[in-house]
């Protein structure tokens, strides 16, 4: 029997509907039972089901067939159900809440559909898939979605026992920066203005340009992590690190030379007996540039085609030993 049964709920205009479809109990709630009737029609083969939808098929084809859970959301249609000026589209009340709603909507409009799955394979695994709404995405985001996955090269430097490790690849930092800058301008103009003022000050006051002095030498891979925490002494000293793949070591060294000079100027104006100055330290055939400051020994080193930076010299040595 596949008839739809309906009962009223103690909420004005809202009904609970249900139907038994073979060994399935299907529930629906709303102002009427039309959606549940569509489900019955799909079950009977009298109308097309979600399984026939091309976007759904695309998402489903990207995840394992054997899975513990699966979800799918047609973001484009979900947003269309709540127009921007409707109550559901933008929160009522204070202007800042309306602005937050607008920012969230702008971010979500670039997504066409989203889906994912979980499954068990030596633990619980999950996969998330996003299909881009190209009409809403700017040219920078479209380019970023065309980047191909890369095999991690930074992983060979990561010591066993590392507490946190995250890595990724950015094929073109200029494109990524343009995307971030444009996104901030749309979503939070005030924050974007502050950020851009800081970038401009870095260039005019200290002579460092993001595009010319940083992005120009960066390779596609970057990573960060926490290799451990040194509990000896008066204060815990975490071993945070950053890794940057380097495509132009000469240019990178020139930029870091500028940074060393800036640190010297700033520390010299703070009333210290002598400005802070990096010193070289040889270790395992590599040179580590160390900044001697109280309780910490931050530094950096160029190892093969990577720049390693850390809050502690001992962490840099760990990464060098692991390579």
PDB file of C-alpha atoms in Angstrom:
ATOM      1  CA  UNK A   1       0.000   0.000   0.000  1.00  0.00           C
ATOM      2  CA  UNK A   2       1.422   3.370  -0.986  1.00  0.00           C
ATOM      3  CA  UNK A   3      -1.322   5.782   0.057  1.00  0.00           C
ATOM      4  CA  UNK A   4      -0.335   9.029   1.782  1.00  0.00           C
ATOM      5  CA  UNK A   5      -1.728   9.539   5.275  1.00  0.00           C
ATOM      6  CA  UNK A   6      -1.948  13.024   6.800  1.00  0.00           C
ATOM      7  CA  UNK A   7      -2.471  14.295  10.308  1.00  0.00           C
ATOM      8  CA  UNK A   8      -2.551  17.845  11.643  1.00  0.00           C
ATOM      9  CA  UNK A   9       0.123  19.130  14.013  1.00  0.00           C
ATOM     10  CA  UNK A  10      -0.475  21.631  16.835  1.00  0.00           C
ATOM     11  CA  UNK A  11       1.082  24.325  14.649  1.00  0.00           C
ATOM     12  CA  UNK A  12      -1.107  26.492  12.475  1.00  0.00           C
ATOM     13  CA  UNK A  13      -1.120  25.329   8.858  1.00  0.00           C
ATOM     14  CA  UNK A  14       1.479  22.560   9.309  1.00  0.00           C
ATOM     15  CA  UNK A  15       0.761  18.882   8.607  1.00  0.00           C
ATOM     16  CA  UNK A  16       2.630  15.636   9.090  1.00  0.00           C
ATOM     17  CA  UNK A  17       2.340  13.197   6.210  1.00  0.00           C
ATOM     18  CA  UNK A  18       3.618   9.656   5.922  1.00  0.00           C
ATOM     19  CA  UNK A  19       3.521   6.694   3.588  1.00  0.00           C
ATOM     20  CA  UNK A  20       4.784   3.095   3.594  1.00  0.00           C
ATOM     21  CA  UNK A  21       6.734   2.280   0.424  1.00  0.00           C
ATOM     22  CA  UNK A  22       7.673  -1.394   0.527  1.00  0.00           C
ATOM     23  CA  UNK A  23      10.021  -1.603   3.513  1.00  0.00           C
ATOM     24  CA  UNK A  24      10.413   2.183   3.788  1.00  0.00           C
ATOM     25  CA  UNK A  25       8.516   4.607   6.002  1.00  0.00           C
ATOM     26  CA  UNK A  26       8.605   8.056   4.386  1.00  0.00           C
ATOM     27  CA  UNK A  27       7.741  11.159   6.424  1.00  0.00           C
ATOM     28  CA  UNK A  28       6.950  14.673   5.265  1.00  0.00           C
ATOM     29  CA  UNK A  29       6.146  17.875   7.096  1.00  0.00           C
ATOM     30  CA  UNK A  30       4.828  21.137   5.680  1.00  0.00           C
ATOM     31  CA  UNK A  31       1.732  23.046   4.669  1.00  0.00           C
ATOM     32  CA  UNK A  32       0.556  20.177   2.468  1.00  0.00           C
ATOM     33  CA  UNK A  33       1.576  16.684   1.378  1.00  0.00           C
ATOM     34  CA  UNK A  34       2.497  17.549  -2.229  1.00  0.00           C
ATOM     35  CA  UNK A  35       6.203  16.752  -1.797  1.00  0.00           C
ATOM     36  CA  UNK A  36       5.443  13.377  -0.251  1.00  0.00           C
ATOM     37  CA  UNK A  37       3.111  12.611  -3.141  1.00  0.00           C
ATOM     38  CA  UNK A  38       5.982  13.402  -5.533  1.00  0.00           C
ATOM     39  CA  UNK A  39       8.087  10.893  -3.615  1.00  0.00           C
ATOM     40  CA  UNK A  40       5.392   8.249  -4.057  1.00  0.00           C
ATOM     41  CA  UNK A  41       5.197   9.022  -7.790  1.00  0.00           C
ATOM     42  CA  UNK A  42       8.980   8.657  -8.102  1.00  0.00           C
ATOM     43  CA  UNK A  43       8.876   5.347  -6.253  1.00  0.00           C
ATOM     44  CA  UNK A  44       6.189   4.078  -8.624  1.00  0.00           C
ATOM     45  CA  UNK A  45       8.212   5.201 -11.644  1.00  0.00           C
ATOM     46  CA  UNK A  46       5.566   7.712 -12.643  1.00  0.00           C
ATOM     47  CA  UNK A  47       7.999  10.667 -12.424  1.00  0.00           C
ATOM     48  CA  UNK A  48      11.772  11.142 -12.509  1.00  0.00           C
ATOM     49  CA  UNK A  49      13.680  10.839  -9.250  1.00  0.00           C
ATOM     50  CA  UNK A  50      16.748  12.675  -7.972  1.00  0.00           C
ATOM     51  CA  UNK A  51      18.842   9.741  -9.178  1.00  0.00           C
ATOM     52  CA  UNK A  52      18.144  10.935 -12.751  1.00  0.00           C
ATOM     53  CA  UNK A  53      19.552  14.420 -12.086  1.00  0.00           C
ATOM     54  CA  UNK A  54      22.887  15.052 -13.872  1.00  0.00           C
ATOM     55  CA  UNK A  55      24.399  17.092 -11.042  1.00  0.00           C
ATOM     56  CA  UNK A  56      23.442  14.421  -8.518  1.00  0.00           C
ATOM     57  CA  UNK A  57      24.932  11.723 -10.723  1.00  0.00           C
ATOM     58  CA  UNK A  58      28.138  13.755 -11.023  1.00  0.00           C
ATOM     59  CA  UNK A  59      28.472  14.070  -7.243  1.00  0.00           C
ATOM     60  CA  UNK A  60      27.616  10.412  -6.639  1.00  0.00           C
ATOM     61  CA  UNK A  61      30.168   9.223  -9.217  1.00  0.00           C
ATOM     62  CA  UNK A  62      32.974  10.961  -7.304  1.00  0.00           C
ATOM     63  CA  UNK A  63      32.522   9.057  -4.038  1.00  0.00           C
ATOM     64  CA  UNK A  64      32.861   5.331  -3.239  1.00  0.00           C
ATOM     65  CA  UNK A  65      29.884   3.123  -4.069  1.00  0.00           C
ATOM     66  CA  UNK A  66      30.092   1.403  -0.692  1.00  0.00           C
ATOM     67  CA  UNK A  67      29.536   4.112   1.902  1.00  0.00           C
ATOM     68  CA  UNK A  68      28.189   4.641   5.392  1.00  0.00           C
ATOM     69  CA  UNK A  69      26.524   7.965   4.646  1.00  0.00           C
ATOM     70  CA  UNK A  70      25.840  10.311   1.750  1.00  0.00           C
ATOM     71  CA  UNK A  71      24.458  13.840   1.382  1.00  0.00           C
ATOM     72  CA  UNK A  72      23.581  16.153  -1.506  1.00  0.00           C
ATOM     73  CA  UNK A  73      22.514  19.812  -1.655  1.00  0.00           C
ATOM     74  CA  UNK A  74      21.487  21.756  -4.741  1.00  0.00           C
ATOM     75  CA  UNK A  75      22.767  25.131  -3.528  1.00  0.00           C
ATOM     76  CA  UNK A  76      21.510  26.991  -6.592  1.00  0.00           C
ATOM     77  CA  UNK A  77      17.903  25.932  -6.051  1.00  0.00           C
ATOM     78  CA  UNK A  78      18.135  26.305  -2.277  1.00  0.00           C
ATOM     79  CA  UNK A  79      19.140  29.962  -2.626  1.00  0.00           C
ATOM     80  CA  UNK A  80      16.473  30.538  -5.272  1.00  0.00           C
ATOM     81  CA  UNK A  81      13.884  29.363  -2.747  1.00  0.00           C
ATOM     82  CA  UNK A  82      14.891  32.299  -0.536  1.00  0.00           C
ATOM     83  CA  UNK A  83      15.271  35.474  -2.649  1.00  0.00           C
ATOM     84  CA  UNK A  84      17.714  38.014  -1.264  1.00  0.00           C
ATOM     85  CA  UNK A  85      14.994  40.419  -0.100  1.00  0.00           C
ATOM     86  CA  UNK A  86      12.829  37.765   1.523  1.00  0.00           C
ATOM     87  CA  UNK A  87      12.755  36.966   5.229  1.00  0.00           C
ATOM     88  CA  UNK A  88      14.589  33.713   4.557  1.00  0.00           C
ATOM     89  CA  UNK A  89      17.158  35.386   2.349  1.00  0.00           C
ATOM     90  CA  UNK A  90      18.477  37.978   4.828  1.00  0.00           C
ATOM     91  CA  UNK A  91      18.093  37.929   8.628  1.00  0.00           C
ATOM     92  CA  UNK A  92      15.676  40.456  10.085  1.00  0.00           C
ATOM     93  CA  UNK A  93      16.791  42.943  12.694  1.00  0.00           C
ATOM     94  CA  UNK A  94      20.033  44.846  13.015  1.00  0.00           C
ATOM     95  CA  UNK A  95      21.871  46.092   9.891  1.00  0.00           C
ATOM     96  CA  UNK A  96      24.985  44.095  10.802  1.00  0.00           C
ATOM     97  CA  UNK A  97      22.933  40.877  10.695  1.00  0.00           C
ATOM     98  CA  UNK A  98      21.617  41.826   7.270  1.00  0.00           C
ATOM     99  CA  UNK A  99      25.176  42.488   6.130  1.00  0.00           C
ATOM    100  CA  UNK A 100      26.280  39.117   7.505  1.00  0.00           C
ATOM    101  CA  UNK A 101      23.466  37.458   5.564  1.00  0.00           C
ATOM    102  CA  UNK A 102      24.527  39.247   2.390  1.00  0.00           C
ATOM    103  CA  UNK A 103      28.149  38.163   2.855  1.00  0.00           C
ATOM    104  CA  UNK A 104      27.172  34.538   3.431  1.00  0.00           C
ATOM    105  CA  UNK A 105      24.895  34.552   0.406  1.00  0.00           C
ATOM    106  CA  UNK A 106      27.644  35.990  -1.803  1.00  0.00           C
ATOM    107  CA  UNK A 107      29.959  33.169  -0.724  1.00  0.00           C
ATOM    108  CA  UNK A 108      27.360  30.459  -1.298  1.00  0.00           C
ATOM    109  CA  UNK A 109      26.275  31.691  -4.729  1.00  0.00           C
ATOM    110  CA  UNK A 110      29.492  30.462  -6.328  1.00  0.00           C
ATOM    111  CA  UNK A 111      28.547  26.874  -5.381  1.00  0.00           C
ATOM    112  CA  UNK A 112      26.200  25.046  -7.712  1.00  0.00           C
ATOM    113  CA  UNK A 113      25.870  21.779  -5.841  1.00  0.00           C
ATOM    114  CA  UNK A 114      27.641  20.189  -2.911  1.00  0.00           C
ATOM    115  CA  UNK A 115      27.732  16.598  -1.769  1.00  0.00           C
ATOM    116  CA  UNK A 116      29.831  14.069   0.055  1.00  0.00           C
ATOM    117  CA  UNK A 117      30.097  10.691   1.656  1.00  0.00           C
ATOM    118  CA  UNK A 118      31.585   8.885   4.617  1.00  0.00           C
ATOM    119  CA  UNK A 119      32.828   5.314   4.660  1.00  0.00           C
ATOM    120  CA  UNK A 120      34.890   2.960   6.790  1.00  0.00           C
ATOM    121  CA  UNK A 121      38.332   1.926   5.569  1.00  0.00           C
ATOM    122  CA  UNK A 122      40.873   1.494   8.376  1.00  0.00           C
ATOM    123  CA  UNK A 123      38.918   4.179  10.204  1.00  0.00           C
ATOM    124  CA  UNK A 124      36.216   6.652   9.198  1.00  0.00           C
ATOM    125  CA  UNK A 125      36.903   8.516   5.949  1.00  0.00           C
ATOM    126  CA  UNK A 126      35.027  11.410   4.368  1.00  0.00           C
ATOM    127  CA  UNK A 127      34.988  13.122   0.981  1.00  0.00           C
ATOM    128  CA  UNK A 128      33.406  16.467   0.073  1.00  0.00           C
ATOM    129  CA  UNK A 129      32.624  17.495  -3.518  1.00  0.00           C
ATOM    130  CA  UNK A 130      31.744  20.984  -4.770  1.00  0.00           C
ATOM    131  CA  UNK A 131      30.539  21.852  -8.248  1.00  0.00           C
ATOM    132  CA  UNK A 132      31.188  25.465  -9.186  1.00  0.00           C
ATOM    133  CA  UNK A 133      28.559  27.879 -10.481  1.00  0.00           C
ATOM    134  CA  UNK A 134      30.791  29.408 -13.147  1.00  0.00           C
ATOM    135  CA  UNK A 135      28.395  32.253 -13.903  1.00  0.00           C
ATOM    136  CA  UNK A 136      28.783  33.530 -10.330  1.00  0.00           C
ATOM    137  CA  UNK A 137      32.522  32.839  -9.978  1.00  0.00           C
ATOM    138  CA  UNK A 138      35.109  35.420 -11.028  1.00  0.00           C
ATOM    139  CA  UNK A 139      37.941  34.569 -13.398  1.00  0.00           C
ATOM    140  CA  UNK A 140      40.420  34.021 -10.556  1.00  0.00           C
ATOM    141  CA  UNK A 141      38.249  31.405  -8.852  1.00  0.00           C
ATOM    142  CA  UNK A 142      37.619  29.669 -12.178  1.00  0.00           C
ATOM    143  CA  UNK A 143      41.374  29.456 -12.724  1.00  0.00           C
ATOM    144  CA  UNK A 144      41.911  28.087  -9.215  1.00  0.00           C
ATOM    145  CA  UNK A 145      39.356  25.330  -9.815  1.00  0.00           C
ATOM    146  CA  UNK A 146      41.367  24.255 -12.866  1.00  0.00           C
ATOM    147  CA  UNK A 147      44.526  23.576 -10.827  1.00  0.00           C
ATOM    148  CA  UNK A 148      45.497  19.920 -10.687  1.00  0.00           C
ATOM    149  CA  UNK A 149      46.276  18.010  -7.476  1.00  0.00           C
ATOM    150  CA  UNK A 150      49.972  17.644  -6.666  1.00  0.00           C
ATOM    151  CA  UNK A 151      51.937  15.033  -4.796  1.00  0.00           C
ATOM    152  CA  UNK A 152      53.243  16.497  -1.547  1.00  0.00           C
ATOM    153  CA  UNK A 153      56.992  17.079  -1.477  1.00  0.00           C
ATOM    154  CA  UNK A 154      57.043  18.733   1.946  1.00  0.00           C
ATOM    155  CA  UNK A 155      55.995  15.537   3.698  1.00  0.00           C
ATOM    156  CA  UNK A 156      59.541  14.156   3.538  1.00  0.00           C
ATOM    157  CA  UNK A 157      60.651  16.901   5.951  1.00  0.00           C
ATOM    158  CA  UNK A 158      57.977  16.246   8.591  1.00  0.00           C
ATOM    159  CA  UNK A 159      59.311  14.400  11.671  1.00  0.00           C
ATOM    160  CA  UNK A 160      57.504  11.480  13.253  1.00  0.00           C
ATOM    161  CA  UNK A 161      55.634  12.621  16.338  1.00  0.00           C
ATOM    162  CA  UNK A 162      54.553  15.881  14.714  1.00  0.00           C
ATOM    163  CA  UNK A 163      51.373  17.062  16.440  1.00  0.00           C
ATOM    164  CA  UNK A 164      49.916  19.158  13.606  1.00  0.00           C
ATOM    165  CA  UNK A 165      50.647  19.091   9.878  1.00  0.00           C
ATOM    166  CA  UNK A 166      48.711  20.701   7.029  1.00  0.00           C
ATOM    167  CA  UNK A 167      49.888  21.249   3.498  1.00  0.00           C
ATOM    168  CA  UNK A 168      48.527  22.436   0.201  1.00  0.00           C
ATOM    169  CA  UNK A 169      49.424  23.781  -3.201  1.00  0.00           C
ATOM    170  CA  UNK A 170      48.781  27.118  -4.887  1.00  0.00           C
ATOM    171  CA  UNK A 171      49.774  27.109  -8.543  1.00  0.00           C
ATOM    172  CA  UNK A 172      49.751  30.884  -8.867  1.00  0.00           C
ATOM    173  CA  UNK A 173      49.978  33.110  -5.775  1.00  0.00           C
ATOM    174  CA  UNK A 174      49.120  36.217  -7.786  1.00  0.00           C
ATOM    175  CA  UNK A 175      45.810  34.669  -8.822  1.00  0.00           C
ATOM    176  CA  UNK A 176      45.093  33.482  -5.291  1.00  0.00           C
ATOM    177  CA  UNK A 177      45.863  36.923  -3.851  1.00  0.00           C
ATOM    178  CA  UNK A 178      43.600  38.643  -6.389  1.00  0.00           C
ATOM    179  CA  UNK A 179      40.796  36.244  -5.457  1.00  0.00           C
ATOM    180  CA  UNK A 180      41.242  36.844  -1.708  1.00  0.00           C
ATOM    181  CA  UNK A 181      41.437  40.595  -2.191  1.00  0.00           C
ATOM    182  CA  UNK A 182      38.266  40.650  -4.301  1.00  0.00           C
ATOM    183  CA  UNK A 183      36.413  38.355  -1.889  1.00  0.00           C
ATOM    184  CA  UNK A 184      37.297  40.515   1.114  1.00  0.00           C
ATOM    185  CA  UNK A 185      36.143  43.644  -0.725  1.00  0.00           C
ATOM    186  CA  UNK A 186      32.751  42.063  -1.419  1.00  0.00           C
ATOM    187  CA  UNK A 187      32.208  40.412   1.952  1.00  0.00           C
ATOM    188  CA  UNK A 188      33.860  42.813   4.385  1.00  0.00           C
ATOM    189  CA  UNK A 189      34.881  46.135   2.805  1.00  0.00           C
ATOM    190  CA  UNK A 190      36.188  47.575   6.099  1.00  0.00           C
ATOM    191  CA  UNK A 191      38.459  44.602   6.764  1.00  0.00           C
ATOM    192  CA  UNK A 192      39.620  44.670   3.146  1.00  0.00           C
ATOM    193  CA  UNK A 193      40.517  48.368   3.447  1.00  0.00           C
ATOM    194  CA  UNK A 194      42.553  47.743   6.614  1.00  0.00           C
ATOM    195  CA  UNK A 195      44.330  44.805   5.028  1.00  0.00           C
ATOM    196  CA  UNK A 196      45.207  46.737   1.871  1.00  0.00           C
ATOM    197  CA  UNK A 197      46.473  49.682   3.924  1.00  0.00           C
ATOM    198  CA  UNK A 198      48.789  47.294   5.754  1.00  0.00           C
ATOM    199  CA  UNK A 199      50.028  45.854   2.458  1.00  0.00           C
ATOM    200  CA  UNK A 200      50.643  49.350   1.074  1.00  0.00           C
ATOM    201  CA  UNK A 201      52.490  50.397   4.256  1.00  0.00           C
ATOM    202  CA  UNK A 202      54.685  47.310   3.968  1.00  0.00           C
ATOM    203  CA  UNK A 203      55.652  48.472   0.488  1.00  0.00           C
ATOM    204  CA  UNK A 204      56.040  52.219   1.054  1.00  0.00           C
ATOM    205  CA  UNK A 205      57.645  52.149   4.512  1.00  0.00           C
ATOM    206  CA  UNK A 206      59.677  48.969   4.397  1.00  0.00           C
ATOM    207  CA  UNK A 207      60.167  48.398   0.660  1.00  0.00           C
ATOM    208  CA  UNK A 208      58.577  44.933   0.487  1.00  0.00           C
ATOM    209  CA  UNK A 209      56.011  44.227  -2.220  1.00  0.00           C
ATOM    210  CA  UNK A 210      53.882  41.100  -1.949  1.00  0.00           C
ATOM    211  CA  UNK A 211      53.944  40.522  -5.692  1.00  0.00           C
ATOM    212  CA  UNK A 212      57.609  41.361  -6.380  1.00  0.00           C
ATOM    213  CA  UNK A 213      59.345  40.332  -3.162  1.00  0.00           C
ATOM    214  CA  UNK A 214      57.316  37.335  -1.958  1.00  0.00           C
ATOM    215  CA  UNK A 215      55.037  35.782  -4.575  1.00  0.00           C
ATOM    216  CA  UNK A 216      57.760  35.999  -7.213  1.00  0.00           C
ATOM    217  CA  UNK A 217      59.947  33.347  -5.555  1.00  0.00           C
ATOM    218  CA  UNK A 218      57.281  31.093  -4.048  1.00  0.00           C
ATOM    219  CA  UNK A 219      56.708  27.662  -5.527  1.00  0.00           C
ATOM    220  CA  UNK A 220      53.327  25.931  -5.554  1.00  0.00           C
ATOM    221  CA  UNK A 221      53.553  24.056  -2.239  1.00  0.00           C
ATOM    222  CA  UNK A 222      53.352  25.346   1.303  1.00  0.00           C
ATOM    223  CA  UNK A 223      52.811  23.654   4.660  1.00  0.00           C
ATOM    224  CA  UNK A 224      52.710  24.417   8.347  1.00  0.00           C
ATOM    225  CA  UNK A 225      52.644  22.426  11.561  1.00  0.00           C
ATOM    226  CA  UNK A 226      53.637  21.886  15.149  1.00  0.00           C
ATOM    227  CA  UNK A 227      56.527  19.486  15.597  1.00  0.00           C
ATOM    228  CA  UNK A 228      56.229  19.348  19.395  1.00  0.00           C
ATOM    229  CA  UNK A 229      56.404  21.402  22.555  1.00  0.00           C
ATOM    230  CA  UNK A 230      59.538  21.816  24.655  1.00  0.00           C
ATOM    231  CA  UNK A 231      58.397  21.742  28.295  1.00  0.00           C
ATOM    232  CA  UNK A 232      61.848  22.323  29.779  1.00  0.00           C
ATOM    233  CA  UNK A 233      62.559  25.684  31.347  1.00  0.00           C
ATOM    234  CA  UNK A 234      60.284  28.365  32.719  1.00  0.00           C
ATOM    235  CA  UNK A 235      57.823  28.483  29.777  1.00  0.00           C
ATOM    236  CA  UNK A 236      56.589  25.871  27.255  1.00  0.00           C
ATOM    237  CA  UNK A 237      58.150  26.519  23.839  1.00  0.00           C
ATOM    238  CA  UNK A 238      56.083  25.220  20.901  1.00  0.00           C
ATOM    239  CA  UNK A 239      57.904  24.190  17.745  1.00  0.00           C
ATOM    240  CA  UNK A 240      55.741  25.757  15.042  1.00  0.00           C
ATOM    241  CA  UNK A 241      57.085  25.642  11.511  1.00  0.00           C
ATOM    242  CA  UNK A 242      56.319  26.873   7.992  1.00  0.00           C
ATOM    243  CA  UNK A 243      57.568  25.387   4.745  1.00  0.00           C
ATOM    244  CA  UNK A 244      57.556  27.221   1.435  1.00  0.00           C
ATOM    245  CA  UNK A 245      58.550  25.637  -1.834  1.00  0.00           C
ATOM    246  CA  UNK A 246      61.062  27.943  -3.520  1.00  0.00           C
ATOM    247  CA  UNK A 247      61.376  28.445  -7.266  1.00  0.00           C
ATOM    248  CA  UNK A 248      63.910  31.312  -7.047  1.00  0.00           C
ATOM    249  CA  UNK A 249      66.253  30.960  -4.056  1.00  0.00           C
ATOM    250  CA  UNK A 250      68.292  34.051  -4.942  1.00  0.00           C
ATOM    251  CA  UNK A 251      65.181  36.231  -4.907  1.00  0.00           C
ATOM    252  CA  UNK A 252      63.975  34.618  -1.666  1.00  0.00           C
ATOM    253  CA  UNK A 253      67.315  35.323   0.023  1.00  0.00           C
ATOM    254  CA  UNK A 254      67.149  38.954  -1.090  1.00  0.00           C
ATOM    255  CA  UNK A 255      63.676  39.304   0.460  1.00  0.00           C
ATOM    256  CA  UNK A 256      64.738  37.718   3.731  1.00  0.00           C
ATOM    257  CA  UNK A 257      67.747  40.031   3.749  1.00  0.00           C
ATOM    258  CA  UNK A 258      65.294  42.942   3.675  1.00  0.00           C
ATOM    259  CA  UNK A 259      63.326  41.379   6.536  1.00  0.00           C
ATOM    260  CA  UNK A 260      66.490  41.004   8.595  1.00  0.00           C
ATOM    261  CA  UNK A 261      67.257  44.675   8.017  1.00  0.00           C
ATOM    262  CA  UNK A 262      63.737  45.697   9.075  1.00  0.00           C
ATOM    263  CA  UNK A 263      63.993  43.662  12.301  1.00  0.00           C
ATOM    264  CA  UNK A 264      67.333  45.320  13.021  1.00  0.00           C
ATOM    265  CA  UNK A 265      65.890  48.814  12.513  1.00  0.00           C
ATOM    266  CA  UNK A 266      62.826  48.155  14.651  1.00  0.00           C
ATOM    267  CA  UNK A 267      64.783  46.568  17.494  1.00  0.00           C
ATOM    268  CA  UNK A 268      67.367  49.363  17.348  1.00  0.00           C
ATOM    269  CA  UNK A 269      64.632  51.886  18.026  1.00  0.00           C
ATOM    270  CA  UNK A 270      63.309  50.025  21.050  1.00  0.00           C
ATOM    271  CA  UNK A 271      66.124  51.038  23.382  1.00  0.00           C
ATOM    272  CA  UNK A 272      67.996  47.722  23.182  1.00  0.00           C
ATOM    273  CA  UNK A 273      71.708  47.737  23.841  1.00  0.00           C
ATOM    274  CA  UNK A 274      72.238  46.459  20.294  1.00  0.00           C
ATOM    275  CA  UNK A 275      69.852  45.762  17.397  1.00  0.00           C
ATOM    276  CA  UNK A 276      68.679  42.189  16.910  1.00  0.00           C
ATOM    277  CA  UNK A 277      70.740  40.484  14.264  1.00  0.00           C
ATOM    278  CA  UNK A 278      70.517  37.047  12.665  1.00  0.00           C
ATOM    279  CA  UNK A 279      73.598  34.863  12.945  1.00  0.00           C
ATOM    280  CA  UNK A 280      74.547  31.841  10.893  1.00  0.00           C
ATOM    281  CA  UNK A 281      74.780  28.334  12.351  1.00  0.00           C
ATOM    282  CA  UNK A 282      75.981  25.284  10.453  1.00  0.00           C
ATOM    283  CA  UNK A 283      74.050  22.047  10.906  1.00  0.00           C
ATOM    284  CA  UNK A 284      74.266  18.834   8.862  1.00  0.00           C
ATOM    285  CA  UNK A 285      75.748  20.702   5.920  1.00  0.00           C
ATOM    286  CA  UNK A 286      73.040  23.382   5.965  1.00  0.00           C
ATOM    287  CA  UNK A 287      73.130  26.976   7.198  1.00  0.00           C
ATOM    288  CA  UNK A 288      70.471  28.000   9.702  1.00  0.00           C
ATOM    289  CA  UNK A 289      69.946  31.721  10.229  1.00  0.00           C
ATOM    290  CA  UNK A 290      69.110  32.197  13.911  1.00  0.00           C
ATOM    291  CA  UNK A 291      67.606  35.219  15.667  1.00  0.00           C
ATOM    292  CA  UNK A 292      68.721  35.102  19.336  1.00  0.00           C
ATOM    293  CA  UNK A 293      65.870  36.438  21.458  1.00  0.00           C
ATOM    294  CA  UNK A 294      64.953  35.621  25.074  1.00  0.00           C
ATOM    295  CA  UNK A 295      63.245  32.229  25.573  1.00  0.00           C
ATOM    296  CA  UNK A 296      63.126  31.582  21.825  1.00  0.00           C
ATOM    297  CA  UNK A 297      65.540  30.947  18.978  1.00  0.00           C
ATOM    298  CA  UNK A 298      63.486  31.474  15.817  1.00  0.00           C
ATOM    299  CA  UNK A 299      65.165  31.109  12.474  1.00  0.00           C
ATOM    300  CA  UNK A 300      65.077  29.878   8.911  1.00  0.00           C
ATOM    301  CA  UNK A 301      67.016  27.703   6.512  1.00  0.00           C
ATOM    302  CA  UNK A 302      67.030  26.884   2.816  1.00  0.00           C
ATOM    303  CA  UNK A 303      67.059  23.103   2.365  1.00  0.00           C
ATOM    304  CA  UNK A 304      67.003  21.825  -1.195  1.00  0.00           C
ATOM    305  CA  UNK A 305      64.030  23.621  -2.810  1.00  0.00           C
ATOM    306  CA  UNK A 306      62.257  24.526   0.434  1.00  0.00           C
ATOM    307  CA  UNK A 307      62.465  27.410   2.869  1.00  0.00           C
ATOM    308  CA  UNK A 308      61.937  26.247   6.447  1.00  0.00           C
ATOM    309  CA  UNK A 309      60.924  28.820   9.054  1.00  0.00           C
ATOM    310  CA  UNK A 310      60.283  28.043  12.704  1.00  0.00           C
ATOM    311  CA  UNK A 311      59.827  29.502  16.157  1.00  0.00           C
ATOM    312  CA  UNK A 312      62.731  27.347  17.342  1.00  0.00           C
ATOM    313  CA  UNK A 313      66.048  26.347  15.817  1.00  0.00           C
ATOM    314  CA  UNK A 314      65.722  22.850  17.286  1.00  0.00           C
ATOM    315  CA  UNK A 315      62.591  22.313  15.182  1.00  0.00           C
ATOM    316  CA  UNK A 316      64.464  23.313  12.019  1.00  0.00           C
ATOM    317  CA  UNK A 317      67.112  20.747  12.911  1.00  0.00           C
ATOM    318  CA  UNK A 318      64.424  18.078  13.329  1.00  0.00           C
ATOM    319  CA  UNK A 319      63.095  18.824   9.854  1.00  0.00           C
ATOM    320  CA  UNK A 320      66.594  18.740   8.374  1.00  0.00           C
ATOM    321  CA  UNK A 321      67.276  15.360  10.010  1.00  0.00           C
ATOM    322  CA  UNK A 322      64.011  13.930   8.611  1.00  0.00           C
ATOM    323  CA  UNK A 323      64.565  14.795   4.945  1.00  0.00           C
TER     324      UNK A 323
END
